[in-house]
Short mmCIF file of C-alpha atoms in Angstrom, two decimals:
data_model
loop_
_atom_site.label_atom_id
_atom_site.label_comp_id
_atom_site.label_asym_id
_atom_site.label_seq_id
_atom_site.Cartn_x
_atom_site.Cartn_y
_atom_site.Cartn_z
CA MET A 1 -39.90 34.59 -44.96
CA ASP A 2 -43.65 34.04 -45.14
CA ILE A 3 -45.58 34.54 -41.88
CA LYS A 4 -49.06 33.09 -42.02
CA LEU A 5 -51.98 32.24 -39.79
CA ASP A 6 -51.71 28.63 -38.70
CA ASP A 7 -54.55 26.30 -37.70
CA LEU A 8 -52.17 24.12 -35.65
CA THR A 9 -53.03 20.93 -37.54
CA GLY A 10 -49.78 20.28 -39.42
CA SER A 11 -47.22 17.75 -38.23
CA LYS A 12 -44.35 20.23 -38.54
CA ILE A 13 -46.01 22.75 -36.24
CA ALA A 14 -46.93 19.97 -33.80
CA GLY A 15 -43.25 19.01 -33.75
CA LEU A 16 -42.13 22.59 -33.11
CA ILE A 17 -44.64 23.05 -30.26
CA ASN A 18 -43.43 19.75 -28.78
CA GLU A 19 -39.82 20.99 -29.08
CA HIS A 20 -40.90 24.23 -27.35
CA LEU A 21 -42.52 22.35 -24.46
CA GLN A 22 -39.49 20.08 -24.08
CA GLY A 23 -37.22 23.12 -24.01
CA MET A 24 -39.31 24.65 -21.27
CA ALA A 25 -39.16 21.41 -19.25
CA LEU A 26 -35.35 21.34 -19.55
CA ASN A 27 -34.93 24.92 -18.36
CA SER A 28 -37.77 25.55 -15.91
CA PRO A 29 -39.31 23.78 -12.93
CA GLN A 30 -42.73 22.31 -13.78
CA GLU A 31 -44.64 24.83 -11.62
CA SER A 32 -43.02 27.72 -13.53
CA ILE A 33 -43.85 26.54 -17.06
CA HIS A 34 -46.50 28.68 -18.72
CA ALA A 35 -46.06 27.39 -22.29
CA LEU A 36 -49.23 26.20 -24.00
CA ASN A 37 -49.79 22.87 -25.73
CA LEU A 38 -51.58 22.50 -29.08
CA GLU A 39 -55.03 22.21 -27.53
CA GLN A 40 -54.53 25.30 -25.36
CA LEU A 41 -53.27 27.27 -28.37
CA ARG A 42 -56.50 26.52 -30.26
CA LYS A 43 -58.61 28.70 -27.94
CA PRO A 44 -60.55 31.49 -29.65
CA GLU A 45 -58.70 34.28 -27.81
CA ILE A 46 -55.38 33.11 -29.30
CA THR A 47 -54.13 33.86 -32.81
CA PHE A 48 -51.20 31.70 -33.91
CA TRP A 49 -48.72 32.31 -36.73
CA SER A 50 -45.97 30.21 -38.24
CA ALA A 51 -43.01 31.43 -40.30
CA TRP A 52 -41.96 29.52 -43.39
CA GLU A 53 -39.37 29.53 -46.14
CA GLY A 54 -40.73 27.19 -48.77
CA ASN A 55 -41.51 23.95 -46.93
CA ASP A 56 -39.17 24.78 -44.03
CA LEU A 57 -40.85 25.76 -40.78
CA LEU A 58 -38.70 28.53 -39.27
CA GLY A 59 -40.63 29.43 -36.14
CA CYS A 60 -43.90 30.44 -34.54
CA GLY A 61 -45.56 32.90 -32.22
CA ALA A 62 -49.00 33.70 -30.86
CA LEU A 63 -51.03 36.62 -29.57
CA LYS A 64 -53.54 36.09 -26.77
CA GLU A 65 -56.21 38.70 -26.10
CA LEU A 66 -56.38 39.31 -22.35
CA ASP A 67 -58.99 42.05 -22.77
CA PRO A 68 -59.86 44.52 -25.56
CA TYR A 69 -56.87 46.71 -24.62
CA HIS A 70 -54.21 44.20 -23.55
CA GLY A 71 -52.54 41.35 -25.44
CA GLU A 72 -50.01 38.73 -24.41
CA ILE A 73 -47.25 37.21 -26.53
CA LYS A 74 -47.23 33.40 -26.30
CA SER A 75 -45.35 30.48 -27.83
CA MET A 76 -42.47 32.37 -29.42
CA ARG A 77 -40.13 29.71 -30.77
CA THR A 78 -37.52 29.46 -33.50
CA ALA A 79 -36.74 26.03 -34.93
CA LYS A 80 -33.28 24.87 -33.77
CA GLU A 81 -31.83 24.83 -37.28
CA HIS A 82 -32.91 28.46 -37.88
CA LEU A 83 -31.65 30.12 -34.69
CA ARG A 84 -29.91 33.50 -35.03
CA LYS A 85 -31.27 34.18 -38.51
CA GLY A 86 -33.74 36.91 -37.49
CA VAL A 87 -36.80 34.65 -37.35
CA ALA A 88 -37.88 35.68 -33.84
CA LYS A 89 -37.34 39.36 -34.64
CA LYS A 90 -39.62 39.18 -37.68
CA LEU A 91 -42.27 37.20 -35.81
CA LEU A 92 -42.18 39.66 -32.90
CA GLN A 93 -42.45 42.58 -35.32
CA HIS A 94 -45.49 40.91 -36.91
CA ILE A 95 -47.17 40.32 -33.52
CA VAL A 96 -46.53 43.89 -32.32
CA GLU A 97 -48.01 45.27 -35.55
CA GLU A 98 -51.08 43.03 -35.20
CA ALA A 99 -51.55 44.15 -31.60
CA LYS A 100 -51.47 47.79 -32.75
CA LYS A 101 -54.01 47.05 -35.52
CA ARG A 102 -56.32 45.57 -32.88
CA GLY A 103 -56.01 48.74 -30.84
CA TYR A 104 -54.33 47.12 -27.85
CA GLN A 105 -52.85 49.73 -25.55
CA ARG A 106 -50.43 47.26 -23.98
CA LEU A 107 -48.62 44.10 -24.98
CA SER A 108 -47.09 41.89 -22.28
CA LEU A 109 -45.26 38.59 -21.91
CA GLU A 110 -43.82 36.12 -19.44
CA THR A 111 -40.48 34.42 -20.00
CA GLY A 112 -37.92 32.59 -17.92
CA SER A 113 -35.41 34.25 -15.62
CA MET A 114 -32.71 31.63 -16.28
CA ASP A 115 -29.68 32.12 -18.57
CA ALA A 116 -31.30 30.03 -21.32
CA PHE A 117 -33.90 32.79 -21.75
CA GLU A 118 -31.43 35.69 -21.94
CA PRO A 119 -31.55 35.93 -25.77
CA ALA A 120 -35.35 36.22 -25.60
CA ARG A 121 -35.20 38.90 -22.90
CA LYS A 122 -32.67 40.87 -24.96
CA LEU A 123 -34.87 40.63 -28.06
CA TYR A 124 -37.93 41.88 -26.16
CA ALA A 125 -35.92 44.73 -24.60
CA SER A 126 -34.69 45.75 -28.07
CA PHE A 127 -38.35 46.22 -29.04
CA GLY A 128 -38.98 48.50 -26.05
CA PHE A 129 -40.43 45.95 -23.63
CA GLU A 130 -39.70 46.79 -20.01
CA TYR A 131 -39.73 44.63 -16.90
CA CYS A 132 -42.96 44.79 -14.92
CA LYS A 133 -44.94 43.09 -12.18
CA PRO A 134 -46.96 39.95 -12.96
CA PHE A 135 -50.07 40.63 -15.04
CA SER A 136 -53.30 38.74 -15.69
CA ASP A 137 -53.32 35.49 -13.65
CA TYR A 138 -49.55 35.28 -13.18
CA LYS A 139 -47.99 35.29 -9.70
CA GLU A 140 -44.54 36.39 -8.54
CA ASP A 141 -42.10 33.58 -9.35
CA PRO A 142 -38.29 33.68 -9.15
CA ASN A 143 -38.18 31.58 -12.35
CA SER A 144 -40.27 34.06 -14.36
CA VAL A 145 -39.82 37.59 -15.56
CA PHE A 146 -42.62 39.75 -16.89
CA MET A 147 -42.25 42.41 -19.55
CA THR A 148 -44.64 44.90 -21.07
CA LYS A 149 -44.75 47.54 -23.78
CA GLU A 150 -47.18 50.42 -23.99
CA LEU A 151 -48.46 50.63 -27.57
CA PHE A 152 -50.85 53.58 -27.25
CA LYS A 153 -51.39 56.06 -24.46
CA LYS A 154 -54.77 55.82 -22.72
#
């Protein structure tokens, strides 16, 4: 698997982001969807990666800088045909390592509270993420859960 920086201009990545947004719409009420579209992912505070095997797009993930010490995981998605092959685990590993290289003390995320998001919550927990209160601009929401991992002690 080759994980590389992605400029979000390819049709395959556009298709995967569209699939991600559709999946969110199927499983979450509109007011509880925090997934980003292509334009929002192109902001300078966001670094986006895609995972490939040859010409096959396996998945994607992003890291948003909230401040110099705190990052947020965004847009984690595995392509339907590559589910349960370890794609998300490798992408998450890559993002956690990048956050450490940047010197972030904390890495956080928001995901859904519904059953459809249970595999994601289990993956994050296996990496040491713990449930927490809303961070950044998020508000309490019964459809969202928030998780965080301390990378370095202050």
